[in-house]
PDB file of C-alpha atoms in Angstrom:
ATOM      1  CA  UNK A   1       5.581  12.641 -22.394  1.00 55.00           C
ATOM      2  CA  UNK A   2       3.859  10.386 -25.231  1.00 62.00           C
ATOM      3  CA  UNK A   3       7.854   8.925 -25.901  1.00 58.00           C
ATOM      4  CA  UNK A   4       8.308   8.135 -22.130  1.00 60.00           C
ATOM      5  CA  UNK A   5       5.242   6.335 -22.024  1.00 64.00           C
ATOM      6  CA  UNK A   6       5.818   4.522 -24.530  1.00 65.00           C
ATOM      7  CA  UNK A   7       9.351   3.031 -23.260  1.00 60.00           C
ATOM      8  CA  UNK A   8       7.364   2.627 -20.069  1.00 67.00           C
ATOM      9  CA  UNK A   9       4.965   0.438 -21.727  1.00 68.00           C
ATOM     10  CA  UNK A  10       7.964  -1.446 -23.954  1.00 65.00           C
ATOM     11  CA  UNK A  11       9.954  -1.853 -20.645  1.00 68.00           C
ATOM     12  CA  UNK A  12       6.858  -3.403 -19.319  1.00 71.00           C
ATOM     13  CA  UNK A  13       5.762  -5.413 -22.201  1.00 70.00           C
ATOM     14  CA  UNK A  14       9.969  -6.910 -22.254  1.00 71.00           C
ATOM     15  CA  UNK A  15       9.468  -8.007 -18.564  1.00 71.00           C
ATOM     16  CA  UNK A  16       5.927  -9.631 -19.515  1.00 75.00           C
ATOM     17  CA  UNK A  17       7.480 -11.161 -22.381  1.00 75.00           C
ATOM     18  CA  UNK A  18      10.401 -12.579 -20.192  1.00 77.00           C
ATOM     19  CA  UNK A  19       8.143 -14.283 -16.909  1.00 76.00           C
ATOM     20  CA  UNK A  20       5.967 -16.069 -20.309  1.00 76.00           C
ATOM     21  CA  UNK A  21       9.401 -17.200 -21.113  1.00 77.00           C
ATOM     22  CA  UNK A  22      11.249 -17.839 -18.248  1.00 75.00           C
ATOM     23  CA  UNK A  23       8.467 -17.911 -15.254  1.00 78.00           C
ATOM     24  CA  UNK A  24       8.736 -16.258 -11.935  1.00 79.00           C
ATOM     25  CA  UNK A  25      12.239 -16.925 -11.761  1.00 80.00           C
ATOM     26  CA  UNK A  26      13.760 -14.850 -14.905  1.00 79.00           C
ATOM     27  CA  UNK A  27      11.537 -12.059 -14.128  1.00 78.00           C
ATOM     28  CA  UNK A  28      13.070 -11.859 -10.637  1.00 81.00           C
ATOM     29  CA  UNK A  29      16.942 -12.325 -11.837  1.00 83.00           C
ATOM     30  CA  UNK A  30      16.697  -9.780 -14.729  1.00 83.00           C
ATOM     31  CA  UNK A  31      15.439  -7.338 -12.029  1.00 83.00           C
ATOM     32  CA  UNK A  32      18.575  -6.734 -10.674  1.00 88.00           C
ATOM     33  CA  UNK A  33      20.978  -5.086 -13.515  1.00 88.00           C
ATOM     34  CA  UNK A  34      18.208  -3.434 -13.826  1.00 86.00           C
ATOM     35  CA  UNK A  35      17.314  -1.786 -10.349  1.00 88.00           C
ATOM     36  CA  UNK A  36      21.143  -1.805  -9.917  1.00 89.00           C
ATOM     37  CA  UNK A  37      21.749   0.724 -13.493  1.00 88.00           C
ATOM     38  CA  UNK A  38      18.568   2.627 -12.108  1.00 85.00           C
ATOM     39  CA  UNK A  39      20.148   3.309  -8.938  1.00 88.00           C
ATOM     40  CA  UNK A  40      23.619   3.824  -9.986  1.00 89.00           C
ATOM     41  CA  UNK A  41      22.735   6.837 -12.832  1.00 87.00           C
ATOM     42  CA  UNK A  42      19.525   8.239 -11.104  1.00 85.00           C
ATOM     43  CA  UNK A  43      20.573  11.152  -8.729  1.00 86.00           C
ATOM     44  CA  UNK A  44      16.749  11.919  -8.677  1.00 88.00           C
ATOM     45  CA  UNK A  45      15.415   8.528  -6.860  1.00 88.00           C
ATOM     46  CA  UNK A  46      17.865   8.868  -4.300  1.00 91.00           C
ATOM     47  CA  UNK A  47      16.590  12.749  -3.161  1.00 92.00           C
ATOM     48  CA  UNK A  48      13.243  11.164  -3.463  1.00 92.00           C
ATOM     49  CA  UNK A  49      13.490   8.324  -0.973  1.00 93.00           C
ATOM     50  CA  UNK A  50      16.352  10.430   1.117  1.00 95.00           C
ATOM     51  CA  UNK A  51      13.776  11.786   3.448  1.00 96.00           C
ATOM     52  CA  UNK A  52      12.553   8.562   4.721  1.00 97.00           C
ATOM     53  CA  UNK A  53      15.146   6.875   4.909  1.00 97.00           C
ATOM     54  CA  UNK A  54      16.942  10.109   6.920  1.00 96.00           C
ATOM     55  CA  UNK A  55      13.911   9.306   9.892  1.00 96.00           C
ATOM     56  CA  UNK A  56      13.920   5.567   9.838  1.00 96.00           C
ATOM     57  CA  UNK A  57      18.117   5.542  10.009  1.00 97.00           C
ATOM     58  CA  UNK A  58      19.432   8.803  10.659  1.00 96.00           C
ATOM     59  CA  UNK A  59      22.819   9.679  11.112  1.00 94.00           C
ATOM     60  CA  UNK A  60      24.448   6.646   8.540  1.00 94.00           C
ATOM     61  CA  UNK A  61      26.898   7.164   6.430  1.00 94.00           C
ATOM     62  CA  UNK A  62      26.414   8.407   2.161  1.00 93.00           C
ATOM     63  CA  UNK A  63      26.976   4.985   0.822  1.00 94.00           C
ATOM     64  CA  UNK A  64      24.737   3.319   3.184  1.00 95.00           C
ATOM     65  CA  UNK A  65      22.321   5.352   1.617  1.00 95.00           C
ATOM     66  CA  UNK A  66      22.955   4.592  -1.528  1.00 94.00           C
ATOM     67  CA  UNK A  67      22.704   1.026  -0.556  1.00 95.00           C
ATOM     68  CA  UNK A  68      19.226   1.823   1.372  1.00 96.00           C
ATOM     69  CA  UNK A  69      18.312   2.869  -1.701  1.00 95.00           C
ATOM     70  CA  UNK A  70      18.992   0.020  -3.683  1.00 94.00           C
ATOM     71  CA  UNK A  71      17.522  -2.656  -1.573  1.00 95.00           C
ATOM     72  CA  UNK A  72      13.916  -0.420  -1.531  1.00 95.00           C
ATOM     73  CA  UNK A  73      13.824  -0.010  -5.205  1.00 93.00           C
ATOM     74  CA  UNK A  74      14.459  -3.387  -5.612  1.00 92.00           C
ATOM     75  CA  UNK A  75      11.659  -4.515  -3.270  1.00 93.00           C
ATOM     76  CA  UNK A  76       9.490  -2.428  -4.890  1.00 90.00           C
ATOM     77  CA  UNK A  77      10.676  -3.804  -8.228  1.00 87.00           C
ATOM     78  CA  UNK A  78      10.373  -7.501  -6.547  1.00 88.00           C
ATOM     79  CA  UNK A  79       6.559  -6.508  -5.769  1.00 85.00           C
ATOM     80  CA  UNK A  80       5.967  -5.543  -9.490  1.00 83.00           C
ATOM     81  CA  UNK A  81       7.450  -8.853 -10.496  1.00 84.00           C
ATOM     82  CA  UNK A  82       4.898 -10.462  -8.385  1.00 83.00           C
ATOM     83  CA  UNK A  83       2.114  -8.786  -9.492  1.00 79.00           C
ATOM     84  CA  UNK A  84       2.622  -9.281 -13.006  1.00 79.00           C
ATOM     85  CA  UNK A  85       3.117 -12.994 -12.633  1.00 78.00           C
ATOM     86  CA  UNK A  86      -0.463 -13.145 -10.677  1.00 75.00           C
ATOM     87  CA  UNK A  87      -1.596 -10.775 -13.214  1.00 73.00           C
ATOM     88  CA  UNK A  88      -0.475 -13.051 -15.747  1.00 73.00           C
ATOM     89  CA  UNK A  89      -0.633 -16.849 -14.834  1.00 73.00           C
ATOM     90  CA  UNK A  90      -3.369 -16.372 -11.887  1.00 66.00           C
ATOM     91  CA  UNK A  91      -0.851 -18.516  -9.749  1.00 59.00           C
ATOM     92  CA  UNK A  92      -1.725 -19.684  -6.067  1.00 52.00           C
ATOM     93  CA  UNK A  93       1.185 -21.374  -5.137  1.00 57.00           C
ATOM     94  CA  UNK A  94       2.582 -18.037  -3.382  1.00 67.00           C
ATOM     95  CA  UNK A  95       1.978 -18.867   0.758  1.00 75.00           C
ATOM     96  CA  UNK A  96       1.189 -16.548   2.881  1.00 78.00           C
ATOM     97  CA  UNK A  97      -0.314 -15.837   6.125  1.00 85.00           C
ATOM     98  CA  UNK A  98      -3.146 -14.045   7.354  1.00 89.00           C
ATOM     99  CA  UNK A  99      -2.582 -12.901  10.889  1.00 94.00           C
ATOM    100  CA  UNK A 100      -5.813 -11.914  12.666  1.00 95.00           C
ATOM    101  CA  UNK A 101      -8.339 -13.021   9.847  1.00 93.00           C
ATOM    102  CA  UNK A 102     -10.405 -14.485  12.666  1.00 95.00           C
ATOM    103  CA  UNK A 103     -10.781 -11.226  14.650  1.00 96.00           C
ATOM    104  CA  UNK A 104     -11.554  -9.822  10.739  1.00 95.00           C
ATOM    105  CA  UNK A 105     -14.411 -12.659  10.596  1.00 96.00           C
ATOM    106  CA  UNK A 106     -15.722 -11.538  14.089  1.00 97.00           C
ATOM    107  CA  UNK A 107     -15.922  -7.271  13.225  1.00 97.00           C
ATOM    108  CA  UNK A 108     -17.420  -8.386   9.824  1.00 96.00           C
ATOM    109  CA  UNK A 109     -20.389 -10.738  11.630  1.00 96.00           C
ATOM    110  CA  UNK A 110     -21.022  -7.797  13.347  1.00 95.00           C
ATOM    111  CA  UNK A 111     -22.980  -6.616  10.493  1.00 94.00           C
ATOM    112  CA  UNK A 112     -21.942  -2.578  11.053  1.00 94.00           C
ATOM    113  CA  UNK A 113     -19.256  -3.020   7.997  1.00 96.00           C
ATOM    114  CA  UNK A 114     -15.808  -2.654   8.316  1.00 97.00           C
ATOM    115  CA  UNK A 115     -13.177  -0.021   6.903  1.00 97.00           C
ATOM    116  CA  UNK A 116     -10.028  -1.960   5.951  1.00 95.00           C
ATOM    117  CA  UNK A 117      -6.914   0.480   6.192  1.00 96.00           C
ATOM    118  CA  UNK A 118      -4.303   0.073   4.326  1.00 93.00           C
ATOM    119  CA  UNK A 119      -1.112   1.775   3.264  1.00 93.00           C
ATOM    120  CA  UNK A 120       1.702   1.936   0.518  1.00 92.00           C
ATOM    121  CA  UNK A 121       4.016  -0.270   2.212  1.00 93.00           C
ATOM    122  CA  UNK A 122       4.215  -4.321   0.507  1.00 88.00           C
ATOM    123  CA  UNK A 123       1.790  -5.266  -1.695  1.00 78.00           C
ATOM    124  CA  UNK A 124      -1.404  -4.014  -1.006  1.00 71.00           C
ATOM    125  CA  UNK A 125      -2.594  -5.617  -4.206  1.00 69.00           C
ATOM    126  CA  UNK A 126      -1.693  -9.030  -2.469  1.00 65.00           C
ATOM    127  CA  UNK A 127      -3.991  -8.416   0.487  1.00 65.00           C
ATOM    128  CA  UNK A 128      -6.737  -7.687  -2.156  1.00 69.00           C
ATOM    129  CA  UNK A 129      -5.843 -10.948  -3.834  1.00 67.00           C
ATOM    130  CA  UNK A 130      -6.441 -12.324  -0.597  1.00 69.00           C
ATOM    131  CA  UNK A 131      -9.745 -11.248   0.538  1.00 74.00           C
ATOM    132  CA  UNK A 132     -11.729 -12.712  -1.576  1.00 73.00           C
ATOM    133  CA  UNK A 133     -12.834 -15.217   0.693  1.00 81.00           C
ATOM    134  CA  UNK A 134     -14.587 -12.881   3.111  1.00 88.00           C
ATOM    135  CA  UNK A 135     -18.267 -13.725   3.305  1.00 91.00           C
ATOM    136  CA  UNK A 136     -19.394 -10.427   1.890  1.00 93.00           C
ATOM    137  CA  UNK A 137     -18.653  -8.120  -1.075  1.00 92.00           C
ATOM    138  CA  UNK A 138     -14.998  -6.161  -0.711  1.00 91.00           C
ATOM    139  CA  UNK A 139     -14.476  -2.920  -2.377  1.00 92.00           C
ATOM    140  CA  UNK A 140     -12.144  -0.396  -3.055  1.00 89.00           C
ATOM    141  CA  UNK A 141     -11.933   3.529  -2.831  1.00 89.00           C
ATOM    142  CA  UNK A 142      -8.739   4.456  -5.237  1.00 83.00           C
ATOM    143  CA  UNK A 143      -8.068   6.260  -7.880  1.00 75.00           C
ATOM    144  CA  UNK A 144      -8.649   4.562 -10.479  1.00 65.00           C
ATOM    145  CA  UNK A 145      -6.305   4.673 -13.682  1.00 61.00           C
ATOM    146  CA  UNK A 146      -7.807   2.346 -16.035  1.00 57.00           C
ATOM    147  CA  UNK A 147      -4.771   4.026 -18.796  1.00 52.00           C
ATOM    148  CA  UNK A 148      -2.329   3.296 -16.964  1.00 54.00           C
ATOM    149  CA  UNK A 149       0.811   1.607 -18.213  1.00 47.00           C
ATOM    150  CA  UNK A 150       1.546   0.134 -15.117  1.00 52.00           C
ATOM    151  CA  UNK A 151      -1.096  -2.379 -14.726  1.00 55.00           C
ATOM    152  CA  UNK A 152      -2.754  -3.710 -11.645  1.00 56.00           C
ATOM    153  CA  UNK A 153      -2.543  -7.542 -11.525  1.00 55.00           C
ATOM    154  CA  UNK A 154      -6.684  -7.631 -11.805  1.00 56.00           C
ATOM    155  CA  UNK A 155      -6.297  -5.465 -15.224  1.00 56.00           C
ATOM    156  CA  UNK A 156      -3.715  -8.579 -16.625  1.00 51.00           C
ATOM    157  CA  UNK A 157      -6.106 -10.860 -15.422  1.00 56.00           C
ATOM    158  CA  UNK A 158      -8.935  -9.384 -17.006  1.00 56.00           C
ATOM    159  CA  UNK A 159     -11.103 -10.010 -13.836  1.00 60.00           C
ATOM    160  CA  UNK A 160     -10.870  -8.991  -9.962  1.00 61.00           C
ATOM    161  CA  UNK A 161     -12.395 -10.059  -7.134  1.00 67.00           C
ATOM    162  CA  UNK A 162     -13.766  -7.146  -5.581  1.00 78.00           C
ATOM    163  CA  UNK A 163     -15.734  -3.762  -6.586  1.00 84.00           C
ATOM    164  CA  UNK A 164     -13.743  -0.493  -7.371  1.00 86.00           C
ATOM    165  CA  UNK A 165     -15.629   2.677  -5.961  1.00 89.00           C
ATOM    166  CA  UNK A 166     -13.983   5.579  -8.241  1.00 84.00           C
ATOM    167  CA  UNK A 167     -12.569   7.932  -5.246  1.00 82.00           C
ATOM    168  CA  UNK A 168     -12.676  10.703  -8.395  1.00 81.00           C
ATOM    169  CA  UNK A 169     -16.142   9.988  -8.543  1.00 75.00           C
ATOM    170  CA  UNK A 170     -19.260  12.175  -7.069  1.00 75.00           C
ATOM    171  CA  UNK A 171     -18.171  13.115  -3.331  1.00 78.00           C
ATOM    172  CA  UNK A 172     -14.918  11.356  -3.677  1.00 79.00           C
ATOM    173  CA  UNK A 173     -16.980   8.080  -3.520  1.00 87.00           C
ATOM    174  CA  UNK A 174     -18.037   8.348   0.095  1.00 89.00           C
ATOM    175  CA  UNK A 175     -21.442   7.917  -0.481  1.00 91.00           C
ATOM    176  CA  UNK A 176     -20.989   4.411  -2.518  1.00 93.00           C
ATOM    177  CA  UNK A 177     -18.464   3.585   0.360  1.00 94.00           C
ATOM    178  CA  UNK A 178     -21.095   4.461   3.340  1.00 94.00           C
ATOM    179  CA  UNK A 179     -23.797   2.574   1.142  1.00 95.00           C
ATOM    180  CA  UNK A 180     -21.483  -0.090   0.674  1.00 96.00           C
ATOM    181  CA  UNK A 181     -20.918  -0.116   5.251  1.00 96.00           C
ATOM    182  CA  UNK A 182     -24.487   0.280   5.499  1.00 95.00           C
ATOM    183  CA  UNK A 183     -25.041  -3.215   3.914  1.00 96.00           C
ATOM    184  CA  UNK A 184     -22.781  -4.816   6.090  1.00 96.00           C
ATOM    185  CA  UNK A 185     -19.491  -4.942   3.180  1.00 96.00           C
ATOM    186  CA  UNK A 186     -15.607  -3.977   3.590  1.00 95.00           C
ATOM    187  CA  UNK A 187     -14.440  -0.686   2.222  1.00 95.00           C
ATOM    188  CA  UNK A 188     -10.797  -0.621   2.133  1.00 93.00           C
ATOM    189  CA  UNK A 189      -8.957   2.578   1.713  1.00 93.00           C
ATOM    190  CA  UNK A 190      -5.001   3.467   1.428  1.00 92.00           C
ATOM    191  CA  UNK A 191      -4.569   5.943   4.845  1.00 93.00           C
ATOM    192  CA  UNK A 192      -1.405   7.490   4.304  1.00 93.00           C
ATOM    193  CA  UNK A 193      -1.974  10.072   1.350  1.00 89.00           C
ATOM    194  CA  UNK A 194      -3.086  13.390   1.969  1.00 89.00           C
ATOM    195  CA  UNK A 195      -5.020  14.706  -1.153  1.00 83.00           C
ATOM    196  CA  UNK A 196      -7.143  16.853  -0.293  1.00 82.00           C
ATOM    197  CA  UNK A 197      -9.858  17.372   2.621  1.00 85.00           C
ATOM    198  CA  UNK A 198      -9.638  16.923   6.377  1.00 91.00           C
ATOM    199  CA  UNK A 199      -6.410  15.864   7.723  1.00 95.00           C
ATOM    200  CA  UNK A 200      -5.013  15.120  11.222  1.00 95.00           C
ATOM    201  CA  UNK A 201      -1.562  15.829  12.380  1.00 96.00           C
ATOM    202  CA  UNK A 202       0.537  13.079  14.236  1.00 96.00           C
ATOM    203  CA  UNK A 203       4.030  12.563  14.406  1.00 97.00           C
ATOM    204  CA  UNK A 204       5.825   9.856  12.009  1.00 97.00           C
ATOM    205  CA  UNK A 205       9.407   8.887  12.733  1.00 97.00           C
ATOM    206  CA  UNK A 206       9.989  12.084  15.186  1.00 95.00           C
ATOM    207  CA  UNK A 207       8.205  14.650  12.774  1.00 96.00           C
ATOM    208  CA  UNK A 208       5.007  15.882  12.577  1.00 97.00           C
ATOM    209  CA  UNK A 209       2.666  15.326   9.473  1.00 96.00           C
ATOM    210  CA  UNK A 210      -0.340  15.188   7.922  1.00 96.00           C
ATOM    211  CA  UNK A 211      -2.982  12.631   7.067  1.00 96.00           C
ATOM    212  CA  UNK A 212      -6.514  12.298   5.813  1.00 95.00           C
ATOM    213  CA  UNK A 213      -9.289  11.709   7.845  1.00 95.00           C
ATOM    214  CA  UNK A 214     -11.497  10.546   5.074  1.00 93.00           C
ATOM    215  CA  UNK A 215     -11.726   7.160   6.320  1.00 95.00           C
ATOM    216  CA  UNK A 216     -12.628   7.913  10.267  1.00 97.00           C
ATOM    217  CA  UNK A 217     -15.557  10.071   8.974  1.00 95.00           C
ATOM    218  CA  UNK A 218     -16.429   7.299   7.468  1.00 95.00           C
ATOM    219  CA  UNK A 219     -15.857   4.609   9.724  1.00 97.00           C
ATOM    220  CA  UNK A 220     -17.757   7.168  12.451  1.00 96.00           C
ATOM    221  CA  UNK A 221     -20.690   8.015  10.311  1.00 93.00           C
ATOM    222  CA  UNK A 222     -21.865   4.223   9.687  1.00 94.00           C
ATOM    223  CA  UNK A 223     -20.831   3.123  13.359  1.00 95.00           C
ATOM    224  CA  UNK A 224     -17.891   0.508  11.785  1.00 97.00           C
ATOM    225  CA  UNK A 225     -15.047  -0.195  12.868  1.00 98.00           C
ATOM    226  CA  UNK A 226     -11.423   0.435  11.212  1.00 98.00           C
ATOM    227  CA  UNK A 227      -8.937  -2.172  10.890  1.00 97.00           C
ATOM    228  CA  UNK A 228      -5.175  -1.528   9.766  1.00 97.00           C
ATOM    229  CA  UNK A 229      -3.834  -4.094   7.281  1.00 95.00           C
ATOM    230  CA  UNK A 230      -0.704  -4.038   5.973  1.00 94.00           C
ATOM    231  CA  UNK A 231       0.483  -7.147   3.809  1.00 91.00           C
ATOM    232  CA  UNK A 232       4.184  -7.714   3.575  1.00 93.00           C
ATOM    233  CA  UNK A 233       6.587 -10.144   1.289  1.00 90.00           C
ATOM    234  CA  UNK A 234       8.359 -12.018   3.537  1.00 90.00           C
ATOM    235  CA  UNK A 235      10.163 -14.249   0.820  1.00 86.00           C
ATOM    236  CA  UNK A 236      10.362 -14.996  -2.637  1.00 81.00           C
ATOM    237  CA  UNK A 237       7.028 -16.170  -2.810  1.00 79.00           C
ATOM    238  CA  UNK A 238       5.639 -15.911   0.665  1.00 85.00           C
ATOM    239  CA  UNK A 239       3.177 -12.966   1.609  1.00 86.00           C
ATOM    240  CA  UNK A 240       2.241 -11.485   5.365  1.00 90.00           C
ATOM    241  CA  UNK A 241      -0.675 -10.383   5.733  1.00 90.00           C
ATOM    242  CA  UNK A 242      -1.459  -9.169   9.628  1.00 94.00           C
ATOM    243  CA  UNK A 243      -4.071  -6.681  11.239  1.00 95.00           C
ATOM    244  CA  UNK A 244      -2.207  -4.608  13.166  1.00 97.00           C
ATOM    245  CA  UNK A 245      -4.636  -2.863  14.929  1.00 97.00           C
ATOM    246  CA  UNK A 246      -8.651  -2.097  15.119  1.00 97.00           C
ATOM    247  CA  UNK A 247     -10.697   0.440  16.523  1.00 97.00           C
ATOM    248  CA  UNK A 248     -13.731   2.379  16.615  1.00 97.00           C
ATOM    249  CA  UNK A 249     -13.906   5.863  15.753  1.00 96.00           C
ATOM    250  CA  UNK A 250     -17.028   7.795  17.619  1.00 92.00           C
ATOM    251  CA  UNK A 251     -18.434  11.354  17.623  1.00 84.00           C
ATOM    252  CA  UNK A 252     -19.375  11.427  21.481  1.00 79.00           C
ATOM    253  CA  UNK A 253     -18.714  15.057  21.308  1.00 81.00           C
ATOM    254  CA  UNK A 254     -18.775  17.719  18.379  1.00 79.00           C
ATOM    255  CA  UNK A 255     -16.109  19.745  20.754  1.00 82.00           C
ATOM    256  CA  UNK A 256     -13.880  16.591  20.911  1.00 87.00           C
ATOM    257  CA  UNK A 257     -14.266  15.674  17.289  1.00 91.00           C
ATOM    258  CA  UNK A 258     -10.607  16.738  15.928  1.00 93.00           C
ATOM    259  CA  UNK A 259      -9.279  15.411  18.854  1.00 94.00           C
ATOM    260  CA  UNK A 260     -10.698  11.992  18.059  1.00 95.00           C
ATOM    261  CA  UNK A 261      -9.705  12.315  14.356  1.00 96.00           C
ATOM    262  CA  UNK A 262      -6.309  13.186  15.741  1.00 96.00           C
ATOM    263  CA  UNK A 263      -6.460   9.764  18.278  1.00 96.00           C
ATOM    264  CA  UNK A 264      -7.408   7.593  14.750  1.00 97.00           C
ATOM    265  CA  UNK A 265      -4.534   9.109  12.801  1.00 97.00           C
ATOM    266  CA  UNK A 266      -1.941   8.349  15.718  1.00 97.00           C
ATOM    267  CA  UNK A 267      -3.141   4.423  15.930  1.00 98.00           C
ATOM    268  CA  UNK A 268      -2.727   4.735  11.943  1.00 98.00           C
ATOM    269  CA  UNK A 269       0.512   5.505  12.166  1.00 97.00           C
ATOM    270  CA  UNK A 270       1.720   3.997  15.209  1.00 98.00           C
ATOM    271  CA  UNK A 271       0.609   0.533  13.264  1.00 98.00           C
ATOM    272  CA  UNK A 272       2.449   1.799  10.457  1.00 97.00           C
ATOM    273  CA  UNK A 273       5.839   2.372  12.780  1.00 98.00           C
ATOM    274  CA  UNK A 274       5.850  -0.914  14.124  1.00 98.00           C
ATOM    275  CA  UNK A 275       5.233  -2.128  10.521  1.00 97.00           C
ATOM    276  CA  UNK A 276       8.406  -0.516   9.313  1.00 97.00           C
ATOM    277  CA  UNK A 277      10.133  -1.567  12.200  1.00 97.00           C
ATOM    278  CA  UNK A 278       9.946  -5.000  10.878  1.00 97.00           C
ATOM    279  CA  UNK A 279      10.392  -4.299   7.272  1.00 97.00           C
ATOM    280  CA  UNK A 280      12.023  -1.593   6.567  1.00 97.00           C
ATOM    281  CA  UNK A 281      12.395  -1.414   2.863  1.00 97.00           C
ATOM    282  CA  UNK A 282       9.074  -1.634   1.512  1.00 96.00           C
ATOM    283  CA  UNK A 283       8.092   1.592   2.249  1.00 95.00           C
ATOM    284  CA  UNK A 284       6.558   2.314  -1.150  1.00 93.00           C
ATOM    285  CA  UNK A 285       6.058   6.661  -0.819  1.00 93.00           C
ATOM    286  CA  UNK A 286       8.326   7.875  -3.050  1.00 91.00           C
ATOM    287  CA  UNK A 287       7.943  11.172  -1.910  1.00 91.00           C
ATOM    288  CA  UNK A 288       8.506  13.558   0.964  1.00 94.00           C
ATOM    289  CA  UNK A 289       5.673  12.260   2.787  1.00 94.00           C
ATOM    290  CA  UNK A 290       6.426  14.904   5.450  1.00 95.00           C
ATOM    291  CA  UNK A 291       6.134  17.934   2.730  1.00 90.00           C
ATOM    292  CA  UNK A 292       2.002  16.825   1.863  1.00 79.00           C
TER     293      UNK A 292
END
């Protein structure tokens, strides 16, 4: 374990050492051989990303597959690239737009708080990048890995511009999240991994499966509302970021309760659909999402 971390770290420090060198640019083209070998002698990646790729185009042909394959790993790869380079030179000149930041300025006046919901799919760290022009204080429920190889573009940077609320913390970080609603602030929280807790189960892609319901407990507890963001690269250094949906999750009814949780999860993921419609190869599980 201690040897694979450390050609982790190496493979990262090389493709560090190579954007210094060569910018944006060289980090990109030496991405390629590399996603391409990856792909080519890795039998593993491909059962990993088989499932989804089975629901979003059933029915194709092996090597179109295999080229399914290649084109996510290397948008995932692409993403990486782009978060080092922010990580490392702070740049602004990526463009990008920010579809429904008006209606995010209107729930956030409001003064109730608002639960941002996100998702692995593009670069979530982008849309974090980007919100720190909201009027009030943005933070984060993760997991935290401050160890890990793998940085976040905020750890290269040595500063961030929001607050991280440890979701490994006391109560999984709910109370510093409600606190956080309470004073009017945006929580945002990744909705489509089930580790433990409550969970909801909707139908993705023509199966049914399960996610949390952490953050429409939330969202119902402090009276805010939940908005789905998703950011997306649209090309080589343009970003998407769009609301795709917002709503407000209420307990009328203790005897309707799971049924509401259930409503919540199916706008989740119905966003999330229509958001893979579009781009269909940053779709960032790498795992049987259905299996959790």
């Amino acid at each position: 374990m201690a040897l694979k971390k450390q050609l982790e770290a190496l493979g990262h420090w090389f493709f560090y050492m190579t954007m210094r060198v060569f910018g944006h640019g060289g980090g990109s083209v030496l991405l390629v051989p590399v996603i391409f070998c990856y792909a080519l002698c890795s039998r593993g990646i491909h059962r990993t990303v088989r499932p989804y790729f089975n629901h979003r185009f059933p029915g194709r042909k092996a090597w179109k597959y295999w080229w399914y394959t290649f084109k996510n790993l290397l948008s995932f790869g692409q993403v990486l690239v782009d978060r080092g380079w922010i990580g490392l030179t702070g740049d602004s000149s990526f463009d990008g737009e920010f579809i429904g930041y008006n209606t995010l300025l209107d729930l956030i006046e409001k003064k109730k708080g608002v639960v941002l919901l996100t998702g692995h799919v593009g670069n979530w760290q982008a849309a974090l990048a980007n919100l720190d022009g909201l009027p009030v204080r943005v933070h984060a429920l993760m997991q935290y890995d401050r160890q890990a190889v793998a940085k976040h573009f905020f750890d290269i940077r040595g500063k961030r511009s929001f607050e991280i609320i440890d979701a490994d913390g006391p109560f999984g970080g709910m109370i510093d999240a409600a606190a956080a609603l309470q004073r009017g602030e945006v929580v945002t929280i990744m909705g489509d991994r089930l580790i433990s807790g409550s969970s909801s189960g909707v139908d993705f892609l023509g199966e049914p499966m399960k996610l949390p319901d952490a953050a429409y407990m939330l969202a119902a507890t402090a009276g805010a509302p939940v908005a789905v963001l998703f950011a997306a690269k649209t090309g080589r250094k343009t970003y998407q970021l769009k609301m795709w949906d917002y709503f407000y999750p209420r307990y009328e009814d203790r005897s309707r309760r799971a049924l509401m949780l259930r409503e919540c999860a199916g706008k989740y993921i119905a966003a999330m659909e229509a958001y893979l419609q579009q781009f269909p190869f940053q779709w960032y599980n790498f795992y049987n999402i259905w299996k959790q």
